[in-house]
PDB file of C-alpha atoms in Angstrom:
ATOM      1  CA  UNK A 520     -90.685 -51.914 -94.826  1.00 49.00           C
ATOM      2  CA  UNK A 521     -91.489 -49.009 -92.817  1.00 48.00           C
ATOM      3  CA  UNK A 522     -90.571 -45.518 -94.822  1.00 47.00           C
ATOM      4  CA  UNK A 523     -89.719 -42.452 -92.519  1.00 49.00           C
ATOM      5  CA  UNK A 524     -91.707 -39.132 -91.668  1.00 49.00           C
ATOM      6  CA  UNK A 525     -89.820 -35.903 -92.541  1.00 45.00           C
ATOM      7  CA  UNK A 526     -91.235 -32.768 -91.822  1.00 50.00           C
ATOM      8  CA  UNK A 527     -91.654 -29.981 -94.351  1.00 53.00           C
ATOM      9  CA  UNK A 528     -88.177 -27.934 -92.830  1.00 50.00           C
ATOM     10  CA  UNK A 529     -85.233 -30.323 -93.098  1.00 53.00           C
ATOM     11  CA  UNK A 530     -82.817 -27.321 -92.023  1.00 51.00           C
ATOM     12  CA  UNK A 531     -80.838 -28.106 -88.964  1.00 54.00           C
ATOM     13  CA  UNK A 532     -81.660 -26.335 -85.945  1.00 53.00           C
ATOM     14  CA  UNK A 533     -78.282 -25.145 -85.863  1.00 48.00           C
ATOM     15  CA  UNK A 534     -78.441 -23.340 -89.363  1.00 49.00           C
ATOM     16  CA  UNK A 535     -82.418 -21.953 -89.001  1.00 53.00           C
ATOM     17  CA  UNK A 536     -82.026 -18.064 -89.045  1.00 61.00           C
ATOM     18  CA  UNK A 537     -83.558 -16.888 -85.549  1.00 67.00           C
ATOM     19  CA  UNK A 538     -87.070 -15.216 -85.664  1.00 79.00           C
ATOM     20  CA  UNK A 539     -87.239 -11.596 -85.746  1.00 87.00           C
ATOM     21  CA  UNK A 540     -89.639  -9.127 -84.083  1.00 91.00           C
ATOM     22  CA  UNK A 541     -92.488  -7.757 -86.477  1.00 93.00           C
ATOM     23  CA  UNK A 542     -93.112  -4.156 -85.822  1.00 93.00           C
ATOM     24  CA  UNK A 543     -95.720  -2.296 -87.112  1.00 93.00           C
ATOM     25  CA  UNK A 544     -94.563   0.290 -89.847  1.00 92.00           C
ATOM     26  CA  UNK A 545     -96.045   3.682 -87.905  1.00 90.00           C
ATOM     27  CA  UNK A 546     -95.223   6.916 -88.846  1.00 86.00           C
ATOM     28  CA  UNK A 547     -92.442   8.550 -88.082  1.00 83.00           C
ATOM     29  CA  UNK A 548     -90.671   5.411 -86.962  1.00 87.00           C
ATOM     30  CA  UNK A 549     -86.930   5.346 -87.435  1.00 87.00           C
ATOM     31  CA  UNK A 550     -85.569   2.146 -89.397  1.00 90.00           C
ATOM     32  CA  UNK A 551     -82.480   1.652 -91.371  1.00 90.00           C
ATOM     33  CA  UNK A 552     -82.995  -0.827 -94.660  1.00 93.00           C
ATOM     34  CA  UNK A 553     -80.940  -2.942 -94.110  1.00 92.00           C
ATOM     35  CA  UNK A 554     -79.194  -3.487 -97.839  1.00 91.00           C
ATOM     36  CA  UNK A 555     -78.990  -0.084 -98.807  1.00 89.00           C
ATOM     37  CA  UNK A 556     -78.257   1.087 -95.476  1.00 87.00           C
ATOM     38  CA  UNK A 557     -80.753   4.306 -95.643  1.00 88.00           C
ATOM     39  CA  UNK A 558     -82.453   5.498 -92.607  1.00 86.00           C
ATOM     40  CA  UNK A 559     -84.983   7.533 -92.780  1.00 85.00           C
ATOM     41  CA  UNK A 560     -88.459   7.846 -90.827  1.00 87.00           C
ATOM     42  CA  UNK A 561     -91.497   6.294 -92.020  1.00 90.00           C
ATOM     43  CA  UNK A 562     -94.087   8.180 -93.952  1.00 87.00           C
ATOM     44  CA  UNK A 563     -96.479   5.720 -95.160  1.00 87.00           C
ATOM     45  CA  UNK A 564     -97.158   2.070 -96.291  1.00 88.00           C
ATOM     46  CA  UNK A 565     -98.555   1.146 -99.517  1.00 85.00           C
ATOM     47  CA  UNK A 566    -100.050  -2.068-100.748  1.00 84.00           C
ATOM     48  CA  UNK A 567     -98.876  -2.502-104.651  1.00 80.00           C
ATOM     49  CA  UNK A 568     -98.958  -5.697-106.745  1.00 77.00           C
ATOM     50  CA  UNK A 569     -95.797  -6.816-105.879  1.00 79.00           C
ATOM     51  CA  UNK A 570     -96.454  -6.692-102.126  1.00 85.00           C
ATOM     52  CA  UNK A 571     -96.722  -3.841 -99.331  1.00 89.00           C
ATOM     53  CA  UNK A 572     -94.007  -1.588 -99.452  1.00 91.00           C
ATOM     54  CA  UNK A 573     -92.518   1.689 -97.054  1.00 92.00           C
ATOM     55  CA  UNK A 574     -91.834   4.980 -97.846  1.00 90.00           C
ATOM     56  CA  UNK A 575     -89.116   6.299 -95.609  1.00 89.00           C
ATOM     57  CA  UNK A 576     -87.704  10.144 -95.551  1.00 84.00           C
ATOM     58  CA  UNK A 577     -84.704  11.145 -94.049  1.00 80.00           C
ATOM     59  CA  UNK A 578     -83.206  14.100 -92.724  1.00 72.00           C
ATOM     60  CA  UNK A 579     -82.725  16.067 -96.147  1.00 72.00           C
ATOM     61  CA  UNK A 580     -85.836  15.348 -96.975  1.00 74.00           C
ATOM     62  CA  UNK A 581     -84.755  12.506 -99.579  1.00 80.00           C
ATOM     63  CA  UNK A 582     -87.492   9.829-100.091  1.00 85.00           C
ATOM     64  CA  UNK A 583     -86.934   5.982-100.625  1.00 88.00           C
ATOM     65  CA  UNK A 584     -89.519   3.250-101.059  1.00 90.00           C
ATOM     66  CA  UNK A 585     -88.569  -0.097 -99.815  1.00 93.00           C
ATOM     67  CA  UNK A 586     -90.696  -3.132 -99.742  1.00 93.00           C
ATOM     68  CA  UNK A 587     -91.131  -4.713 -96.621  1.00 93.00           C
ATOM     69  CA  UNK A 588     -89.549  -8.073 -96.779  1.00 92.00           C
ATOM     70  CA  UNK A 589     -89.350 -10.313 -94.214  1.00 93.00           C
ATOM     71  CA  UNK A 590     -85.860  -9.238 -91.978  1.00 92.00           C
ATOM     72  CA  UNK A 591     -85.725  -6.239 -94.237  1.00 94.00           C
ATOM     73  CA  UNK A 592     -84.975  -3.123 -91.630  1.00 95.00           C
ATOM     74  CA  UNK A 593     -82.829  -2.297 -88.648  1.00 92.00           C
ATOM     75  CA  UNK A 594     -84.781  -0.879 -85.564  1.00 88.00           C
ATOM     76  CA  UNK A 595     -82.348   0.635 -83.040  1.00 80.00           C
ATOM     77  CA  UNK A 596     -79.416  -2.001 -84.209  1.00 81.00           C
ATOM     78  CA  UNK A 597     -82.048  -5.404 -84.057  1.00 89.00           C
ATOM     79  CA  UNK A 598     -82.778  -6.474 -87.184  1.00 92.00           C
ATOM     80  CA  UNK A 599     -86.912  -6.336 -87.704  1.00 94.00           C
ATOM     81  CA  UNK A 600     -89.598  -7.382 -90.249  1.00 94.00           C
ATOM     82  CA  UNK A 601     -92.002  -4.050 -90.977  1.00 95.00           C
ATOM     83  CA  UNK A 602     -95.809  -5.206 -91.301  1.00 93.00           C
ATOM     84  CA  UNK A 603     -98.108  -2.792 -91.817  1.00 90.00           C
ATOM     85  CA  UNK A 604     -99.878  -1.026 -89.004  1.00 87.00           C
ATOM     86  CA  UNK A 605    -103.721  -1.662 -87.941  1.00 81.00           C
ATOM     87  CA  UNK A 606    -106.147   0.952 -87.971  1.00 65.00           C
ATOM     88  CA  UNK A 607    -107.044   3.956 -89.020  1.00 56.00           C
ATOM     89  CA  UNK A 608    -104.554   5.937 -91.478  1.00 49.00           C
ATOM     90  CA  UNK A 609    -101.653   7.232 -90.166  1.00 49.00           C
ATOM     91  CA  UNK A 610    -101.117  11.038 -89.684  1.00 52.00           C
ATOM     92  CA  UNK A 611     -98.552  13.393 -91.383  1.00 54.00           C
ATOM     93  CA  UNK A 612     -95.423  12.798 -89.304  1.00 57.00           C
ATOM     94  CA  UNK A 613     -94.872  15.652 -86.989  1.00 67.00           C
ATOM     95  CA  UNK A 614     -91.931  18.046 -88.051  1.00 71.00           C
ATOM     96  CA  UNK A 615     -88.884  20.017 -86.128  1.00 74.00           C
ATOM     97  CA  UNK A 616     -88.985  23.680 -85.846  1.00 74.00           C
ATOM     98  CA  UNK A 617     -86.399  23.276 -89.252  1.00 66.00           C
ATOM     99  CA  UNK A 618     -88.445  21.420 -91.147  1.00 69.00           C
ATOM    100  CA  UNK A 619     -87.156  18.011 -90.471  1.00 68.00           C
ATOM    101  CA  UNK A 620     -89.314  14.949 -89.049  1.00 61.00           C
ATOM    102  CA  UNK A 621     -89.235  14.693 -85.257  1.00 64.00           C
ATOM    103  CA  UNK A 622     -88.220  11.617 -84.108  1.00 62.00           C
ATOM    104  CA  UNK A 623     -90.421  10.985 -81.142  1.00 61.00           C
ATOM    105  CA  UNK A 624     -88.742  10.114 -78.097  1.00 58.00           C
ATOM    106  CA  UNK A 625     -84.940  10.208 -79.081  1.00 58.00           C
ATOM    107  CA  UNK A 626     -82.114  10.899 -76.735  1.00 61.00           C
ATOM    108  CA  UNK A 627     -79.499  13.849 -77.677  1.00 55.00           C
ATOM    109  CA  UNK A 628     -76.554  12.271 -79.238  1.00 61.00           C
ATOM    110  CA  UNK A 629     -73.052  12.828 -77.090  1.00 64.00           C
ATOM    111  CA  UNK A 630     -71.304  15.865 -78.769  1.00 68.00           C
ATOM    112  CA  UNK A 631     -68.778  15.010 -81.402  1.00 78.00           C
ATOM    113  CA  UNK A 632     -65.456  16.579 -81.862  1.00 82.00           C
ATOM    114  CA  UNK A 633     -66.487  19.226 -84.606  1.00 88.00           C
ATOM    115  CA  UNK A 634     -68.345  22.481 -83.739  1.00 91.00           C
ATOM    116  CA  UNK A 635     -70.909  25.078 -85.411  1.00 94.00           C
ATOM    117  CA  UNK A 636     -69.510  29.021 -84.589  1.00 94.00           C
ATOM    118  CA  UNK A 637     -71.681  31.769 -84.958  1.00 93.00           C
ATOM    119  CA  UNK A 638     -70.773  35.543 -84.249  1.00 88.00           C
ATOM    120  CA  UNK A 639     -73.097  36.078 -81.272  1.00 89.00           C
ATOM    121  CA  UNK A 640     -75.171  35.071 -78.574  1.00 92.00           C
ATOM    122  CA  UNK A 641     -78.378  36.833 -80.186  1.00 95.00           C
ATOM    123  CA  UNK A 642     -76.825  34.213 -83.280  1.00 94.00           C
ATOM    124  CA  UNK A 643     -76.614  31.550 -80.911  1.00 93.00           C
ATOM    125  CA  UNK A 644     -80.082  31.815 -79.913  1.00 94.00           C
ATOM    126  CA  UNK A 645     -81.946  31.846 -82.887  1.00 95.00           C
ATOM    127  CA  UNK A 646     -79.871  28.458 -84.342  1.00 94.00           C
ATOM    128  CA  UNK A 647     -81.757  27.130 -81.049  1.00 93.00           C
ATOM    129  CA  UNK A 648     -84.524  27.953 -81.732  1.00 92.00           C
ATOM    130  CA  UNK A 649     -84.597  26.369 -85.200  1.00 93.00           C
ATOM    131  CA  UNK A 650     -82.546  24.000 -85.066  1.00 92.00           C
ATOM    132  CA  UNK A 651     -82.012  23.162 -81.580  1.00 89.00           C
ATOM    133  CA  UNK A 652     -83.790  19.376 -82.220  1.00 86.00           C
ATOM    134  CA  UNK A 653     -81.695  18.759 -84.835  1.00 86.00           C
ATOM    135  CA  UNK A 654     -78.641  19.701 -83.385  1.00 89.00           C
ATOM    136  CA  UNK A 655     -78.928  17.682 -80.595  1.00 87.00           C
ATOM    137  CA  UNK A 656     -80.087  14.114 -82.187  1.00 85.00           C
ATOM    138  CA  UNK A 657     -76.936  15.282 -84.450  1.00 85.00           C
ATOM    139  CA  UNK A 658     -74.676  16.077 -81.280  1.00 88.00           C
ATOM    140  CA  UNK A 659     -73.340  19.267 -82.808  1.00 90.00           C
ATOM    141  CA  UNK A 660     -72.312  21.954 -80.139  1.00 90.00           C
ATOM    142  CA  UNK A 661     -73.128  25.608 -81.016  1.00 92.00           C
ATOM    143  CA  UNK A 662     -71.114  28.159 -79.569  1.00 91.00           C
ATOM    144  CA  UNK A 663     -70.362  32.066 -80.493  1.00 87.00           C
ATOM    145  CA  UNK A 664     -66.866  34.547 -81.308  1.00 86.00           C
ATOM    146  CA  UNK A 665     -68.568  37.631 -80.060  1.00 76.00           C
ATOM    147  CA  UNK A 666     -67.334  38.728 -82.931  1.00 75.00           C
ATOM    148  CA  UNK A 667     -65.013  37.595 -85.927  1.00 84.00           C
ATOM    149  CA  UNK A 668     -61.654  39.347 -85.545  1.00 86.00           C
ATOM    150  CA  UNK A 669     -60.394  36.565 -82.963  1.00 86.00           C
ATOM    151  CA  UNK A 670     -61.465  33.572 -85.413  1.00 90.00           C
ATOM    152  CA  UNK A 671     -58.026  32.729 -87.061  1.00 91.00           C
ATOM    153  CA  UNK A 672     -56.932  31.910 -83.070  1.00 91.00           C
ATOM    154  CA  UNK A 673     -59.689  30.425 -82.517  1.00 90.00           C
ATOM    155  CA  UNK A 674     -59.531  27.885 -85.561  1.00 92.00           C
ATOM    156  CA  UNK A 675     -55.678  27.858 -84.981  1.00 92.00           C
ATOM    157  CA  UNK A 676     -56.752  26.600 -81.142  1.00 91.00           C
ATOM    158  CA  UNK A 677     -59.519  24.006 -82.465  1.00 90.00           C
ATOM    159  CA  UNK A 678     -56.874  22.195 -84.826  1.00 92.00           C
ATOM    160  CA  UNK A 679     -59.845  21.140 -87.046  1.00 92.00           C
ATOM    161  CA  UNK A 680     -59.378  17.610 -88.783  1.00 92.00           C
ATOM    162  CA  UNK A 681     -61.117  15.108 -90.529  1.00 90.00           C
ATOM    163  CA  UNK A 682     -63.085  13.930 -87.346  1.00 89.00           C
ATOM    164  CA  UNK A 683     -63.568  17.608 -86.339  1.00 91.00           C
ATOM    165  CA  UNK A 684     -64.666  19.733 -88.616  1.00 93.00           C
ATOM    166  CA  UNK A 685     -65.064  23.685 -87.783  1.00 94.00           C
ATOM    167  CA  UNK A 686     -68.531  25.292 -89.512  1.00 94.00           C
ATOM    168  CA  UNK A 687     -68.679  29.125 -88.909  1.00 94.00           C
ATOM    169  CA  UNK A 688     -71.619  31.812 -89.539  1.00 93.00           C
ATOM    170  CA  UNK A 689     -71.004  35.352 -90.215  1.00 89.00           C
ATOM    171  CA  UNK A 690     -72.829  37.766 -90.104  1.00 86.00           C
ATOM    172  CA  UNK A 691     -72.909  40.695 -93.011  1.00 82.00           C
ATOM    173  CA  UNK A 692     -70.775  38.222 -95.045  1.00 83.00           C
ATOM    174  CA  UNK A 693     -70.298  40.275 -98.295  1.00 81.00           C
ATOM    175  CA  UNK A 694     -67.586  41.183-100.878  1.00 83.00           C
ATOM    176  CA  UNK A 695     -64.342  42.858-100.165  1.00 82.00           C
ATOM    177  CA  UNK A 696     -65.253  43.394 -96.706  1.00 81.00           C
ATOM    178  CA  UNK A 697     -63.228  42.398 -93.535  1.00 83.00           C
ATOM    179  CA  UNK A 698     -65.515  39.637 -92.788  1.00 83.00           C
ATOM    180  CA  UNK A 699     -64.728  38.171 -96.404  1.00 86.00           C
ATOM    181  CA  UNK A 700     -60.930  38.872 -95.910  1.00 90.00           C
ATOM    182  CA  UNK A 701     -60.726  36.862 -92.247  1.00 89.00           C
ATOM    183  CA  UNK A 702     -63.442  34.126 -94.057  1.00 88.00           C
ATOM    184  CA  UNK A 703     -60.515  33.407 -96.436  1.00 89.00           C
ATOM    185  CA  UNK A 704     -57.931  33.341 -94.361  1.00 89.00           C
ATOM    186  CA  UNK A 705     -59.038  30.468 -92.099  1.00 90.00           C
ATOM    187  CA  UNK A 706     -61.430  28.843 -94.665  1.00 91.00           C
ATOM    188  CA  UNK A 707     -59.573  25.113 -95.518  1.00 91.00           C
ATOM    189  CA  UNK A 708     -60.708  21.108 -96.075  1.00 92.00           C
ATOM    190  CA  UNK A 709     -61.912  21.136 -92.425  1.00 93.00           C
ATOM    191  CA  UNK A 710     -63.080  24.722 -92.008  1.00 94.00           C
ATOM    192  CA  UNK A 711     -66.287  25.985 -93.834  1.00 94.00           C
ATOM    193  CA  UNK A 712     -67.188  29.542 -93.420  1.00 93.00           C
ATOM    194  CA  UNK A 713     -70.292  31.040 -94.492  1.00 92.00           C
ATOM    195  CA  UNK A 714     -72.135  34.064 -93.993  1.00 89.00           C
ATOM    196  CA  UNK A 715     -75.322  36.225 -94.790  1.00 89.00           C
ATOM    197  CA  UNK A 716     -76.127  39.320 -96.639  1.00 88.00           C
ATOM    198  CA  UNK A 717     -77.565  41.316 -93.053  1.00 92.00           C
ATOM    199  CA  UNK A 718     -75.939  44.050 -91.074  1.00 90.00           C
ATOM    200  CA  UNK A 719     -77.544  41.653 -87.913  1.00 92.00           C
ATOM    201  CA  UNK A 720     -79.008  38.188 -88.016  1.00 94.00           C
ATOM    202  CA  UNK A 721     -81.846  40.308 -86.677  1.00 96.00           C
ATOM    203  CA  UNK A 722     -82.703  41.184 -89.907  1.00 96.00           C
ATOM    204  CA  UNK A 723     -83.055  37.757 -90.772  1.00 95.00           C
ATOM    205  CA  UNK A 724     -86.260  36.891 -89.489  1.00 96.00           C
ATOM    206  CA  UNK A 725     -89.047  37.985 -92.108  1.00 95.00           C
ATOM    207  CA  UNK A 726     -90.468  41.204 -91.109  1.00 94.00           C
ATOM    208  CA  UNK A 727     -94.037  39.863 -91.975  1.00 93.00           C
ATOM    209  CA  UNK A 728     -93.339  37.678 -88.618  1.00 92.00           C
ATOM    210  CA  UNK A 729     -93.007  40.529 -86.566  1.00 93.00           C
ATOM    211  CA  UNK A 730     -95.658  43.008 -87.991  1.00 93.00           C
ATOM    212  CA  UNK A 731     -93.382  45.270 -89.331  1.00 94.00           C
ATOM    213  CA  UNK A 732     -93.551  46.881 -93.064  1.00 94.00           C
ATOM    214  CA  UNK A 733     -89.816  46.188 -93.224  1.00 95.00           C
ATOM    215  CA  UNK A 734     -86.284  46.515 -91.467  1.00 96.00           C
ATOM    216  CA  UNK A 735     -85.645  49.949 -91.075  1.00 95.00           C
ATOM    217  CA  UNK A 736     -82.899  51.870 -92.671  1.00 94.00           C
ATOM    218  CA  UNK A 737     -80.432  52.829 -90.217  1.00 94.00           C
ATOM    219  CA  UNK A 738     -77.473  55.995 -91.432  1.00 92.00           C
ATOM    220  CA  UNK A 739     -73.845  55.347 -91.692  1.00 89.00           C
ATOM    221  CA  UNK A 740     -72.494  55.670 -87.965  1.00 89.00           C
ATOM    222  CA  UNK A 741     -75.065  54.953 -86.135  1.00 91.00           C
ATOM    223  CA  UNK A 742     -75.682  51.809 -84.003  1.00 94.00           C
ATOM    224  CA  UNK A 743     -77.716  49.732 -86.611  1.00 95.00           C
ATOM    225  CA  UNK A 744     -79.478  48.264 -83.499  1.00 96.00           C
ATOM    226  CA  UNK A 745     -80.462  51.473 -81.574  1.00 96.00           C
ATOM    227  CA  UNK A 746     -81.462  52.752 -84.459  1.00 96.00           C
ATOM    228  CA  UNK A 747     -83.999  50.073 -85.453  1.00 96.00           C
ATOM    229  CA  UNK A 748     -85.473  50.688 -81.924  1.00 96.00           C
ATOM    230  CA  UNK A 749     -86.243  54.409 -83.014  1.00 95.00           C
ATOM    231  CA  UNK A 750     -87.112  53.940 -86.334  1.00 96.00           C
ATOM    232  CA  UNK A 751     -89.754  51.556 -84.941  1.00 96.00           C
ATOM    233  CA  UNK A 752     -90.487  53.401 -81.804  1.00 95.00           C
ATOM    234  CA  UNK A 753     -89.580  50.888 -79.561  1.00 95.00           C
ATOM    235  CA  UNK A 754     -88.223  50.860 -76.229  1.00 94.00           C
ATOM    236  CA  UNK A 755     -84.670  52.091 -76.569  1.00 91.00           C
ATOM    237  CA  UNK A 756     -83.544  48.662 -75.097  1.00 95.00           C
ATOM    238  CA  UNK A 757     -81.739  46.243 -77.328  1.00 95.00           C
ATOM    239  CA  UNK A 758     -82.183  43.401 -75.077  1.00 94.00           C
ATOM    240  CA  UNK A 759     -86.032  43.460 -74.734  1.00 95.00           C
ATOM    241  CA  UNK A 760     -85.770  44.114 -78.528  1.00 96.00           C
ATOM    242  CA  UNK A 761     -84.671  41.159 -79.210  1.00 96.00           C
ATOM    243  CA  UNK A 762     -86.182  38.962 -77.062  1.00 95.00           C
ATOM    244  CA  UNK A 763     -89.321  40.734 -79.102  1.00 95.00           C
ATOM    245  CA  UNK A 764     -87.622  39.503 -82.258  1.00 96.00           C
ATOM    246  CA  UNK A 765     -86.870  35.855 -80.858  1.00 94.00           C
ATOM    247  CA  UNK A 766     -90.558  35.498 -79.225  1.00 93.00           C
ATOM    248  CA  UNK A 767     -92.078  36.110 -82.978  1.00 93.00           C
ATOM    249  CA  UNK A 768     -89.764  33.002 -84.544  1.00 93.00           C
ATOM    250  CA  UNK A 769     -91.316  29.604 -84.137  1.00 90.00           C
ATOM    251  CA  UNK A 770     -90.159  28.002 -87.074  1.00 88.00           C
ATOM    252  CA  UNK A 771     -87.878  27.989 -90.058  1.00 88.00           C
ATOM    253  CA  UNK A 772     -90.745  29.573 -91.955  1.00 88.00           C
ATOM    254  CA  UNK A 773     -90.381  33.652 -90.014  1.00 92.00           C
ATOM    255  CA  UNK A 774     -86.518  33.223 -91.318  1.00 93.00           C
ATOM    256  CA  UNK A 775     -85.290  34.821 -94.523  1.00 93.00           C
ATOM    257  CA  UNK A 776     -83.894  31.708 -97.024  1.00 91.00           C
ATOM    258  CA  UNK A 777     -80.431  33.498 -96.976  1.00 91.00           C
ATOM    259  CA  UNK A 778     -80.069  32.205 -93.396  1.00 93.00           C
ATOM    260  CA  UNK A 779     -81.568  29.123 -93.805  1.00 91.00           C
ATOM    261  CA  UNK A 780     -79.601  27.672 -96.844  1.00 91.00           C
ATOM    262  CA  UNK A 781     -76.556  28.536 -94.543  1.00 92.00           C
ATOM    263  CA  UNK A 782     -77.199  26.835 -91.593  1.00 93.00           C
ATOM    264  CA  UNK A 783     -78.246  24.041 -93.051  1.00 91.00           C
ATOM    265  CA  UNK A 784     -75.041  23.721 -95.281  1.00 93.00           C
ATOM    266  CA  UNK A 785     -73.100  23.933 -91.729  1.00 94.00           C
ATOM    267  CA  UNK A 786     -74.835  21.280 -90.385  1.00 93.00           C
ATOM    268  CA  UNK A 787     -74.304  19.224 -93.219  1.00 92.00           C
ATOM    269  CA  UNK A 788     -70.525  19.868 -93.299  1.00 93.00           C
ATOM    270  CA  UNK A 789     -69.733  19.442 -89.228  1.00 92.00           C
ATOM    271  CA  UNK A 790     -71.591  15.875 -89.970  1.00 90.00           C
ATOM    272  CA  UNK A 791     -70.095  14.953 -92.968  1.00 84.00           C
ATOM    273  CA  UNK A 792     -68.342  12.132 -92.157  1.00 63.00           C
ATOM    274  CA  UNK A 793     -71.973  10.294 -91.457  1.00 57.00           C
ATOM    275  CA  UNK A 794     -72.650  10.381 -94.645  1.00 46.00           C
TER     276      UNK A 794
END
């Protein structure tokens, strides 16, 4: 009697799982695990005892070590199997102007419903500069009051919700003053205001930065920004003044931690609902 030849996978065809990519673990590679469902950017393999694992950070800064099982990640939406990558040792992973990892090669996200405010354009401009990266893999629009007495219309006119949350910066942000009163007034589940101590986010970027001892004192009743001109005998020309100020910023590190704890709480609450 003849016996029969099996081969060593009896699995129907039918039932065996489809093979999977294997892409090397680089730095700074984007992955989701796919159990826990954190994504985060690669920072470095590791070979242990109980098999190579991945260290992945995301974009607080929170670090999670996953080993790299077979079908273990998401790349992009396709499931993947991390191996570790050949040659030399990988690199720190290049950062943001904020602090947080670049991720090389990504396309803006399309804006969502919910919005960051800030008081002005000079406000504006520096949240670009800082955060500008972030923003846009986030897809959070920036835009400014030119002030803060029309903000109650303008969050009446927004109709914030759960899928559209309102963030707003204010400047000089302080107790019993008018910006505190208005920050109250509109402040509710969808609407976060915050603020900083300064007069002007001007004085928000370190003076070290700009080669200055300090920010000048500036008397009641005087223009607080044509008065930092004089006191620091520079062109009487607010504009050029700050583009001064703006040129001297390059990351999060020339801005005081009173305005960087703020906008990063913004951003956090406009993209809650990620979370």
């Amino acid at each position: 009697m003849r016996s029969r030849q099996y081969g060593p996978d009896l699995t129907p065809p039918w039932k065996r799982s489809a093979p999977v990519p294997e892409v090397p673990a680089e730095v700074d590679l984007v992955v989701e695990e796919v159990s826990t469902g954190f994504c985060g950017a690669v920072i470095r393999c590791e070979k242990t005892a109980q098999g190579p694992t991945v260290t992945l950070e995301d974009r607080f800064g929170k670090h999670r070590v996953f080993p790299m099982e077979p079908r273990g990640f998401l790349l992009e939406g396709r499931v993947v199997t991390l191996v570790r990558p050949q040659g030399p040792a990988a690199t720190a992973p290049r950062r943001t102007a904020s602090g947080s990892i670049a991720v090389p090669g990504a396309r803006a996200r399309v804006a969502r419903a919910g919005r960051i405010y800030v008081e002005g354009r000079h406000d504006a401009e520096l949240v670009e500069r800082v955060w500008g990266d972030d923003l846009r893999i986030e897809g959070v629009v920036v835009e400014y009051l030119e002030g803060i007495d029309d903000l109650p219309a303008i969050v009446r006119s927004f109709a914030p919700g759960p899928d559209a949350r309102l963030g707003v910066l204010v400047d000089h942000l302080v107790p019993g003053s008018k910006e505190s009163r208005i920050a109250a007034e509109v402040t509710g589940e969808h609407v976060l205001v915050v603020g900083h101590p300064f007069i002007d986010v001007w004085e928000a970027v370190k003076p070290s930065s700009l080669g200055i001892a300090g920010w000048p004192r500036v008397p009641r009743g005087q223009d607080w920004k044509t008065g930092v001109c004089r006191a620091l005998a520079w062109p009487a020309n607010t504009g050029a003044a700050w583009q001064r100020i703006l040129g001297a910023v390059s990351s999060y590190k020339d801005l005081e931690p009173e305005l960087l704890g703020r906008v990063e709480e913004l951003i956090d609450f406009v993209t809650a609902g990620d979370q």
